[in-house]
Amino acid sequence: MIRCLAIDDEPLALEQLKNFISKIPYLELVAACPSAMDAKDVLSHEMIDAIFCDINMPDLNGMDFIKSLASPPLVVFTTAYSEYALEGYKVDAVDYLLKPFGLDEFRRAAEKLLKRIGETGISPVSEKSEIEEITTKEPTQKIEASTDSLFVKVENRMVKITLSNVIYIEGMSEYLKIHLTGTDERGLPQKPVIALYSLKRIEERLPEVFMRIHRSYIINLRYVKEVSKTRVTMENNVILPIGELYKENLNNYLLRNYIGK
């Protein structure tokens, strides 16, 4: 996950940034600040990977704020004033969003952030867990699998996924969201791992205990709690739909494991 800071003195614009960040699976909003001074306070005690920052703000404008930081995070400027664009690129901004902008424009800026992080070798500071990190110089995404684990490439790292900890896998366009059981070092529910793969590609490398039940979901059968005609309830109480194309396969599995009357 890329830990983000949103800065804008206009409440509606700040709310829009919060909303857009919540819709990008690999972005995590750490704080939303109404001023650069508030943002400085956040940066003093939080690790931040990227900043979405307005420029024309009172007290300290966004451009001067970024210039004042000794080691600034990656930055995407958001402003209603096009004349700031050239200056924004002079401070190596990842992107420059001219207000009003929509979700598609924001998503493209987020993708540029993800690409920049991969190119610079920066590891997002939020990725701390039991997952083993392995550096690699391979230019293409690869999935390496064994009987009990697999490695997926997350940004510029290879991370180990223990298959027995995978509850289900969610496909989101070109991304995968791997939902895990257990808790992290803080005792909080384990965050999903997000990687750039298709669901079909990872499906080919999974053992038989995993089954595709929908065009967007693959489940670990060990974590199935209940099955109805149209949905599966997992042990973490997440309810997933069953697609028409996958019903027969799931029903056959249930018949093979049905005790009977």
PDB file of C-alpha atoms in Angstrom:
ATOM      1  CA  MET A   1       0.000   0.000   0.000  1.00  0.00           C
ATOM      2  CA  ILE A   2       1.080   3.571  -0.729  1.00  0.00           C
ATOM      3  CA  ARG A   3       0.525   5.733   2.356  1.00  0.00           C
ATOM      4  CA  CYS A   4      -0.924   9.080   1.314  1.00  0.00           C
ATOM      5  CA  LEU A   5      -1.437  12.542   2.713  1.00  0.00           C
ATOM      6  CA  ALA A   6      -4.162  14.788   1.242  1.00  0.00           C
ATOM      7  CA  ILE A   7      -3.849  18.575   1.628  1.00  0.00           C
ATOM      8  CA  ASP A   8      -6.423  21.170   0.557  1.00  0.00           C
ATOM      9  CA  ASP A   9      -7.849  24.217   2.331  1.00  0.00           C
ATOM     10  CA  GLU A  10     -11.221  23.836   0.567  1.00  0.00           C
ATOM     11  CA  PRO A  11     -13.413  21.346   2.512  1.00  0.00           C
ATOM     12  CA  LEU A  12     -15.226  20.032  -0.575  1.00  0.00           C
ATOM     13  CA  ALA A  13     -11.968  19.556  -2.496  1.00  0.00           C
ATOM     14  CA  LEU A  14     -10.435  17.753   0.501  1.00  0.00           C
ATOM     15  CA  GLU A  15     -13.482  15.512   0.746  1.00  0.00           C
ATOM     16  CA  GLN A  16     -13.165  14.693  -2.950  1.00  0.00           C
ATOM     17  CA  LEU A  17      -9.505  13.718  -2.497  1.00  0.00           C
ATOM     18  CA  LYS A  18     -10.462  11.447   0.404  1.00  0.00           C
ATOM     19  CA  ASN A  19     -13.168   9.839  -1.710  1.00  0.00           C
ATOM     20  CA  PHE A  20     -10.920   9.285  -4.723  1.00  0.00           C
ATOM     21  CA  ILE A  21      -8.099   7.835  -2.608  1.00  0.00           C
ATOM     22  CA  SER A  22     -10.558   5.352  -1.068  1.00  0.00           C
ATOM     23  CA  LYS A  23     -11.419   4.070  -4.567  1.00  0.00           C
ATOM     24  CA  ILE A  24      -7.821   3.174  -5.501  1.00  0.00           C
ATOM     25  CA  PRO A  25      -6.968  -0.227  -3.962  1.00  0.00           C
ATOM     26  CA  TYR A  26      -3.257   0.410  -3.487  1.00  0.00           C
ATOM     27  CA  LEU A  27      -3.646   3.848  -1.830  1.00  0.00           C
ATOM     28  CA  GLU A  28      -4.076   4.254   1.936  1.00  0.00           C
ATOM     29  CA  LEU A  29      -5.092   7.648   3.321  1.00  0.00           C
ATOM     30  CA  VAL A  30      -3.124   8.417   6.477  1.00  0.00           C
ATOM     31  CA  ALA A  31      -4.470  11.938   7.025  1.00  0.00           C
ATOM     32  CA  ALA A  32      -6.451  14.691   5.311  1.00  0.00           C
ATOM     33  CA  CYS A  33      -5.172  18.170   6.196  1.00  0.00           C
ATOM     34  CA  PRO A  34      -6.761  21.593   5.627  1.00  0.00           C
ATOM     35  CA  SER A  35      -3.381  23.339   5.571  1.00  0.00           C
ATOM     36  CA  ALA A  36       0.303  22.768   4.908  1.00  0.00           C
ATOM     37  CA  MET A  37       1.073  23.512   8.561  1.00  0.00           C
ATOM     38  CA  ASP A  38      -1.199  20.671   9.668  1.00  0.00           C
ATOM     39  CA  ALA A  39       0.509  18.430   7.106  1.00  0.00           C
ATOM     40  CA  LYS A  40       3.918  19.286   8.561  1.00  0.00           C
ATOM     41  CA  ASP A  41       2.708  18.054  11.932  1.00  0.00           C
ATOM     42  CA  VAL A  42       1.561  14.756  10.382  1.00  0.00           C
ATOM     43  CA  LEU A  43       4.896  14.295   8.602  1.00  0.00           C
ATOM     44  CA  SER A  44       6.702  14.732  11.921  1.00  0.00           C
ATOM     45  CA  HIS A  45       5.277  11.498  13.303  1.00  0.00           C
ATOM     46  CA  GLU A  46       3.980   9.495  10.289  1.00  0.00           C
ATOM     47  CA  MET A  47       5.774   7.861   7.398  1.00  0.00           C
ATOM     48  CA  ILE A  48       4.250   9.058   4.116  1.00  0.00           C
ATOM     49  CA  ASP A  49       4.911   7.734   0.594  1.00  0.00           C
ATOM     50  CA  ALA A  50       2.956  10.300  -1.428  1.00  0.00           C
ATOM     51  CA  ILE A  51       1.205  13.657  -1.051  1.00  0.00           C
ATOM     52  CA  PHE A  52      -1.802  14.975  -2.978  1.00  0.00           C
ATOM     53  CA  CYS A  53      -1.404  18.692  -2.429  1.00  0.00           C
ATOM     54  CA  ASP A  54      -3.265  21.860  -3.400  1.00  0.00           C
ATOM     55  CA  ILE A  55      -1.001  24.796  -4.296  1.00  0.00           C
ATOM     56  CA  ASN A  56      -2.931  28.000  -3.671  1.00  0.00           C
ATOM     57  CA  MET A  57      -3.440  27.866   0.123  1.00  0.00           C
ATOM     58  CA  PRO A  58      -3.195  30.537   2.847  1.00  0.00           C
ATOM     59  CA  ASP A  59      -0.265  30.730   5.282  1.00  0.00           C
ATOM     60  CA  LEU A  60       1.979  28.403   3.267  1.00  0.00           C
ATOM     61  CA  ASN A  61       1.196  27.453  -0.322  1.00  0.00           C
ATOM     62  CA  GLY A  62       1.660  23.898  -1.475  1.00  0.00           C
ATOM     63  CA  MET A  63       4.632  24.604  -3.718  1.00  0.00           C
ATOM     64  CA  ASP A  64       6.613  26.315  -0.956  1.00  0.00           C
ATOM     65  CA  PHE A  65       5.588  23.574   1.451  1.00  0.00           C
ATOM     66  CA  ILE A  66       7.065  20.847  -0.745  1.00  0.00           C
ATOM     67  CA  LYS A  67      10.228  22.902  -1.306  1.00  0.00           C
ATOM     68  CA  SER A  68      10.631  23.289   2.455  1.00  0.00           C
ATOM     69  CA  LEU A  69      10.834  19.541   3.044  1.00  0.00           C
ATOM     70  CA  ALA A  70      14.326  18.085   3.267  1.00  0.00           C
ATOM     71  CA  SER A  71      13.241  14.724   1.842  1.00  0.00           C
ATOM     72  CA  PRO A  72       9.765  15.216   0.388  1.00  0.00           C
ATOM     73  CA  PRO A  73       7.568  12.237  -0.468  1.00  0.00           C
ATOM     74  CA  LEU A  74       6.362  11.887  -4.034  1.00  0.00           C
ATOM     75  CA  VAL A  75       3.847  14.608  -4.817  1.00  0.00           C
ATOM     76  CA  VAL A  76       0.833  15.108  -7.059  1.00  0.00           C
ATOM     77  CA  PHE A  77      -0.271  18.742  -7.179  1.00  0.00           C
ATOM     78  CA  THR A  78      -3.961  19.625  -7.384  1.00  0.00           C
ATOM     79  CA  THR A  79      -4.935  23.200  -8.233  1.00  0.00           C
ATOM     80  CA  ALA A  80      -7.313  25.393 -10.205  1.00  0.00           C
ATOM     81  CA  TYR A  81      -4.461  27.506 -11.556  1.00  0.00           C
ATOM     82  CA  SER A  82      -2.731  26.204 -14.685  1.00  0.00           C
ATOM     83  CA  GLU A  83       0.144  28.702 -14.395  1.00  0.00           C
ATOM     84  CA  TYR A  84       1.666  26.582 -11.612  1.00  0.00           C
ATOM     85  CA  ALA A  85       2.185  23.572 -13.887  1.00  0.00           C
ATOM     86  CA  LEU A  86       5.722  24.372 -15.021  1.00  0.00           C
ATOM     87  CA  GLU A  87       6.875  25.150 -11.496  1.00  0.00           C
ATOM     88  CA  GLY A  88       5.308  21.908 -10.328  1.00  0.00           C
ATOM     89  CA  TYR A  89       7.434  19.864 -12.682  1.00  0.00           C
ATOM     90  CA  LYS A  90      10.524  21.769 -11.554  1.00  0.00           C
ATOM     91  CA  VAL A  91      10.138  20.180  -8.126  1.00  0.00           C
ATOM     92  CA  ASP A  92       9.796  16.758  -9.786  1.00  0.00           C
ATOM     93  CA  ALA A  93       6.081  16.387  -9.196  1.00  0.00           C
ATOM     94  CA  VAL A  94       4.705  13.034 -10.340  1.00  0.00           C
ATOM     95  CA  ASP A  95       1.646  14.691 -11.840  1.00  0.00           C
ATOM     96  CA  TYR A  96      -0.366  17.886 -11.919  1.00  0.00           C
ATOM     97  CA  LEU A  97      -4.158  17.697 -11.692  1.00  0.00           C
ATOM     98  CA  LEU A  98      -6.042  20.776 -12.832  1.00  0.00           C
ATOM     99  CA  LYS A  99      -9.324  21.321 -10.975  1.00  0.00           C
ATOM    100  CA  PRO A 100     -11.986  20.280 -11.565  1.00  0.00           C
ATOM    101  CA  PHE A 101     -10.748  16.746 -12.234  1.00  0.00           C
ATOM    102  CA  GLY A 102     -12.594  13.429 -12.193  1.00  0.00           C
ATOM    103  CA  LEU A 103     -11.848   9.940 -10.920  1.00  0.00           C
ATOM    104  CA  ASP A 104     -10.330   8.803 -14.231  1.00  0.00           C
ATOM    105  CA  GLU A 105      -7.778  11.617 -14.155  1.00  0.00           C
ATOM    106  CA  PHE A 106      -7.039  10.894 -10.497  1.00  0.00           C
ATOM    107  CA  ARG A 107      -6.605   7.184 -11.239  1.00  0.00           C
ATOM    108  CA  ARG A 108      -4.063   7.969 -13.965  1.00  0.00           C
ATOM    109  CA  ALA A 109      -2.122  10.122 -11.498  1.00  0.00           C
ATOM    110  CA  ALA A 110      -2.206   7.260  -8.962  1.00  0.00           C
ATOM    111  CA  GLU A 111      -0.875   4.862 -11.597  1.00  0.00           C
ATOM    112  CA  LYS A 112       1.993   7.273 -12.250  1.00  0.00           C
ATOM    113  CA  LEU A 113       2.744   7.200  -8.524  1.00  0.00           C
ATOM    114  CA  LEU A 114       2.795   3.410  -8.553  1.00  0.00           C
ATOM    115  CA  LYS A 115       5.101   3.398 -11.574  1.00  0.00           C
ATOM    116  CA  ARG A 116       7.444   5.995 -10.045  1.00  0.00           C
ATOM    117  CA  ILE A 117       7.751   3.970  -6.862  1.00  0.00           C
ATOM    118  CA  GLY A 118       8.695   0.923  -8.925  1.00  0.00           C
ATOM    119  CA  GLU A 119      11.270   2.866 -10.943  1.00  0.00           C
ATOM    120  CA  THR A 120      12.951   4.455  -7.922  1.00  0.00           C
ATOM    121  CA  GLY A 121      13.046   1.306  -5.842  1.00  0.00           C
ATOM    122  CA  ILE A 122      11.180   2.981  -2.983  1.00  0.00           C
ATOM    123  CA  SER A 123       9.365   0.472  -0.801  1.00  0.00           C
ATOM    124  CA  PRO A 124       6.025   1.786   0.469  1.00  0.00           C
ATOM    125  CA  VAL A 125       6.449   2.241   4.208  1.00  0.00           C
ATOM    126  CA  SER A 126       3.163   0.552   5.074  1.00  0.00           C
ATOM    127  CA  GLU A 127       4.177  -2.899   3.840  1.00  0.00           C
ATOM    128  CA  LYS A 128       5.219  -4.446   7.173  1.00  0.00           C
ATOM    129  CA  SER A 129       4.096  -7.984   7.911  1.00  0.00           C
ATOM    130  CA  GLU A 130       5.209 -11.571   8.164  1.00  0.00           C
ATOM    131  CA  ILE A 131       5.645 -11.593   4.387  1.00  0.00           C
ATOM    132  CA  GLU A 132       9.211 -12.170   3.309  1.00  0.00           C
ATOM    133  CA  GLU A 133      10.678  -9.543   1.002  1.00  0.00           C
ATOM    134  CA  ILE A 134      12.990 -10.563  -1.852  1.00  0.00           C
ATOM    135  CA  THR A 135      14.577  -8.083  -4.221  1.00  0.00           C
ATOM    136  CA  THR A 136      14.542  -8.893  -7.922  1.00  0.00           C
ATOM    137  CA  LYS A 137      15.753  -7.414 -11.189  1.00  0.00           C
ATOM    138  CA  GLU A 138      13.232  -9.265 -13.328  1.00  0.00           C
ATOM    139  CA  PRO A 139      11.492  -6.756 -15.608  1.00  0.00           C
ATOM    140  CA  THR A 140       8.295  -8.798 -15.926  1.00  0.00           C
ATOM    141  CA  GLN A 141       5.741  -9.910 -13.361  1.00  0.00           C
ATOM    142  CA  LYS A 142       6.182 -13.549 -12.414  1.00  0.00           C
ATOM    143  CA  ILE A 143       4.367 -15.911 -10.097  1.00  0.00           C
ATOM    144  CA  GLU A 144       6.478 -18.645  -8.567  1.00  0.00           C
ATOM    145  CA  ALA A 145       4.563 -21.336  -6.710  1.00  0.00           C
ATOM    146  CA  SER A 146       5.188 -24.311  -4.446  1.00  0.00           C
ATOM    147  CA  THR A 147       2.703 -26.609  -2.695  1.00  0.00           C
ATOM    148  CA  ASP A 148       2.243 -24.352   0.339  1.00  0.00           C
ATOM    149  CA  SER A 149       3.143 -20.863  -0.846  1.00  0.00           C
ATOM    150  CA  LEU A 150       3.644 -18.594  -3.823  1.00  0.00           C
ATOM    151  CA  PHE A 151       5.525 -15.411  -4.565  1.00  0.00           C
ATOM    152  CA  VAL A 152       3.865 -12.445  -6.215  1.00  0.00           C
ATOM    153  CA  LYS A 153       5.448  -9.217  -7.308  1.00  0.00           C
ATOM    154  CA  VAL A 154       4.128  -6.196  -5.413  1.00  0.00           C
ATOM    155  CA  GLU A 155       5.547  -3.018  -6.931  1.00  0.00           C
ATOM    156  CA  ASN A 156       9.331  -3.572  -6.844  1.00  0.00           C
ATOM    157  CA  ARG A 157       9.401  -6.552  -4.462  1.00  0.00           C
ATOM    158  CA  MET A 158       8.573 -10.234  -4.445  1.00  0.00           C
ATOM    159  CA  VAL A 159       6.411 -11.149  -1.456  1.00  0.00           C
ATOM    160  CA  LYS A 160       5.662 -14.601  -0.139  1.00  0.00           C
ATOM    161  CA  ILE A 161       2.029 -15.600   0.302  1.00  0.00           C
ATOM    162  CA  THR A 162       1.317 -18.642   2.485  1.00  0.00           C
ATOM    163  CA  LEU A 163      -1.592 -20.318   0.720  1.00  0.00           C
ATOM    164  CA  SER A 164      -3.143 -21.674   3.907  1.00  0.00           C
ATOM    165  CA  ASN A 165      -3.592 -18.040   5.017  1.00  0.00           C
ATOM    166  CA  VAL A 166      -5.486 -16.997   1.873  1.00  0.00           C
ATOM    167  CA  ILE A 167      -9.254 -16.778   2.439  1.00  0.00           C
ATOM    168  CA  TYR A 168     -10.162 -15.589  -1.037  1.00  0.00           C
ATOM    169  CA  ILE A 169      -8.737 -13.679  -3.988  1.00  0.00           C
ATOM    170  CA  GLU A 170     -10.572 -10.793  -5.593  1.00  0.00           C
ATOM    171  CA  GLY A 171      -9.994  -9.659  -9.165  1.00  0.00           C
ATOM    172  CA  MET A 172     -10.236  -5.908  -9.796  1.00  0.00           C
ATOM    173  CA  SER A 173      -9.566  -5.125 -13.452  1.00  0.00           C
ATOM    174  CA  GLU A 174      -5.789  -5.581 -13.838  1.00  0.00           C
ATOM    175  CA  TYR A 175      -5.204  -5.969 -10.072  1.00  0.00           C
ATOM    176  CA  LEU A 176      -5.589  -8.789  -7.569  1.00  0.00           C
ATOM    177  CA  LYS A 177      -6.579  -8.332  -3.945  1.00  0.00           C
ATOM    178  CA  ILE A 178      -5.450 -11.322  -1.877  1.00  0.00           C
ATOM    179  CA  HIS A 179      -7.442 -11.466   1.367  1.00  0.00           C
ATOM    180  CA  LEU A 180      -5.612 -13.105   4.270  1.00  0.00           C
ATOM    181  CA  THR A 181      -6.549 -14.569   7.617  1.00  0.00           C
ATOM    182  CA  GLY A 182      -4.799 -13.664  10.845  1.00  0.00           C
ATOM    183  CA  THR A 183      -3.562 -10.377  12.295  1.00  0.00           C
ATOM    184  CA  ASP A 184      -0.547  -8.120  11.820  1.00  0.00           C
ATOM    185  CA  GLU A 185       2.071  -7.138  14.409  1.00  0.00           C
ATOM    186  CA  ARG A 186      -0.363  -4.605  15.913  1.00  0.00           C
ATOM    187  CA  GLY A 187      -3.078  -7.192  16.408  1.00  0.00           C
ATOM    188  CA  LEU A 188      -5.197  -5.732  13.601  1.00  0.00           C
ATOM    189  CA  PRO A 189      -6.752  -7.846  10.808  1.00  0.00           C
ATOM    190  CA  GLN A 190      -4.176  -8.639   8.143  1.00  0.00           C
ATOM    191  CA  LYS A 191      -4.415  -6.201   5.232  1.00  0.00           C
ATOM    192  CA  PRO A 192      -4.971  -7.654   1.752  1.00  0.00           C
ATOM    193  CA  VAL A 193      -1.989  -7.920  -0.569  1.00  0.00           C
ATOM    194  CA  ILE A 194      -2.519  -6.067  -3.849  1.00  0.00           C
ATOM    195  CA  ALA A 195      -0.579  -7.128  -6.941  1.00  0.00           C
ATOM    196  CA  LEU A 196      -0.676  -6.472 -10.663  1.00  0.00           C
ATOM    197  CA  TYR A 197      -1.954  -9.783 -12.093  1.00  0.00           C
ATOM    198  CA  SER A 198      -5.065 -11.154 -13.737  1.00  0.00           C
ATOM    199  CA  LEU A 199      -7.292 -13.575 -11.826  1.00  0.00           C
ATOM    200  CA  LYS A 200      -6.894 -16.139 -14.610  1.00  0.00           C
ATOM    201  CA  ARG A 201      -3.122 -16.064 -14.327  1.00  0.00           C
ATOM    202  CA  ILE A 202      -3.011 -16.760 -10.609  1.00  0.00           C
ATOM    203  CA  GLU A 203      -5.789 -19.357 -10.911  1.00  0.00           C
ATOM    204  CA  GLU A 204      -3.500 -21.487 -13.076  1.00  0.00           C
ATOM    205  CA  ARG A 205      -0.933 -21.692 -10.274  1.00  0.00           C
ATOM    206  CA  LEU A 206      -3.219 -22.473  -7.332  1.00  0.00           C
ATOM    207  CA  PRO A 207      -3.742 -25.976  -5.849  1.00  0.00           C
ATOM    208  CA  GLU A 208      -7.102 -27.767  -5.971  1.00  0.00           C
ATOM    209  CA  VAL A 209      -8.231 -26.420  -2.603  1.00  0.00           C
ATOM    210  CA  PHE A 210      -8.891 -23.131  -4.409  1.00  0.00           C
ATOM    211  CA  MET A 211     -11.954 -22.773  -6.635  1.00  0.00           C
ATOM    212  CA  ARG A 212     -13.213 -19.993  -8.848  1.00  0.00           C
ATOM    213  CA  ILE A 213     -16.858 -19.227  -8.042  1.00  0.00           C
ATOM    214  CA  HIS A 214     -17.298 -15.981  -9.957  1.00  0.00           C
ATOM    215  CA  ARG A 215     -15.503 -14.008 -12.642  1.00  0.00           C
ATOM    216  CA  SER A 216     -14.156 -11.804  -9.819  1.00  0.00           C
ATOM    217  CA  TYR A 217     -13.540 -14.323  -7.011  1.00  0.00           C
ATOM    218  CA  ILE A 218     -11.454 -17.395  -6.209  1.00  0.00           C
ATOM    219  CA  ILE A 219     -12.059 -18.931  -2.783  1.00  0.00           C
ATOM    220  CA  ASN A 220     -10.095 -21.202  -0.478  1.00  0.00           C
ATOM    221  CA  LEU A 221     -12.547 -24.058   0.123  1.00  0.00           C
ATOM    222  CA  ARG A 222     -11.142 -24.603   3.614  1.00  0.00           C
ATOM    223  CA  TYR A 223     -12.624 -21.269   4.675  1.00  0.00           C
ATOM    224  CA  VAL A 224     -16.160 -21.848   3.361  1.00  0.00           C
ATOM    225  CA  LYS A 225     -18.740 -21.484   6.126  1.00  0.00           C
ATOM    226  CA  GLU A 226     -22.005 -21.785   4.203  1.00  0.00           C
ATOM    227  CA  VAL A 227     -23.229 -22.159   0.625  1.00  0.00           C
ATOM    228  CA  SER A 228     -26.629 -21.175  -0.787  1.00  0.00           C
ATOM    229  CA  LYS A 229     -27.883 -21.181  -4.378  1.00  0.00           C
ATOM    230  CA  THR A 230     -26.466 -17.770  -5.161  1.00  0.00           C
ATOM    231  CA  ARG A 231     -23.724 -17.030  -2.650  1.00  0.00           C
ATOM    232  CA  VAL A 232     -20.919 -18.362  -0.483  1.00  0.00           C
ATOM    233  CA  THR A 233     -20.318 -17.184   3.065  1.00  0.00           C
ATOM    234  CA  MET A 234     -16.688 -17.411   4.146  1.00  0.00           C
ATOM    235  CA  GLU A 235     -15.555 -17.994   7.730  1.00  0.00           C
ATOM    236  CA  ASN A 236     -14.751 -14.295   8.121  1.00  0.00           C
ATOM    237  CA  ASN A 237     -18.461 -13.649   7.296  1.00  0.00           C
ATOM    238  CA  VAL A 238     -17.690 -12.108   3.917  1.00  0.00           C
ATOM    239  CA  ILE A 239     -20.466 -13.011   1.456  1.00  0.00           C
ATOM    240  CA  LEU A 240     -19.428 -13.654  -2.148  1.00  0.00           C
ATOM    241  CA  PRO A 241     -21.665 -14.198  -5.193  1.00  0.00           C
ATOM    242  CA  ILE A 242     -21.665 -17.397  -7.246  1.00  0.00           C
ATOM    243  CA  GLY A 243     -21.507 -16.832 -11.001  1.00  0.00           C
ATOM    244  CA  GLU A 244     -23.696 -18.889 -13.339  1.00  0.00           C
ATOM    245  CA  LEU A 245     -20.654 -20.254 -15.208  1.00  0.00           C
ATOM    246  CA  TYR A 246     -19.155 -21.628 -11.980  1.00  0.00           C
ATOM    247  CA  LYS A 247     -22.199 -23.133 -10.244  1.00  0.00           C
ATOM    248  CA  GLU A 248     -21.785 -26.626 -11.674  1.00  0.00           C
ATOM    249  CA  ASN A 249     -18.197 -26.959 -10.544  1.00  0.00           C
ATOM    250  CA  LEU A 250     -19.068 -25.803  -7.026  1.00  0.00           C
ATOM    251  CA  ASN A 251     -22.136 -28.068  -6.852  1.00  0.00           C
ATOM    252  CA  ASN A 252     -20.027 -31.070  -7.875  1.00  0.00           C
ATOM    253  CA  TYR A 253     -17.605 -30.294  -5.051  1.00  0.00           C
ATOM    254  CA  LEU A 254     -20.505 -30.075  -2.576  1.00  0.00           C
ATOM    255  CA  LEU A 255     -21.955 -33.418  -3.770  1.00  0.00           C
ATOM    256  CA  ARG A 256     -18.586 -35.123  -3.347  1.00  0.00           C
ATOM    257  CA  ASN A 257     -18.403 -33.874   0.227  1.00  0.00           C
ATOM    258  CA  TYR A 258     -22.075 -34.232   1.163  1.00  0.00           C
ATOM    259  CA  ILE A 259     -22.770 -36.726   3.970  1.00  0.00           C
ATOM    260  CA  GLY A 260     -26.412 -37.213   3.004  1.00  0.00           C
ATOM    261  CA  LYS A 261     -29.537 -37.754   5.071  1.00  0.00           C
TER     262      LYS A 261
END
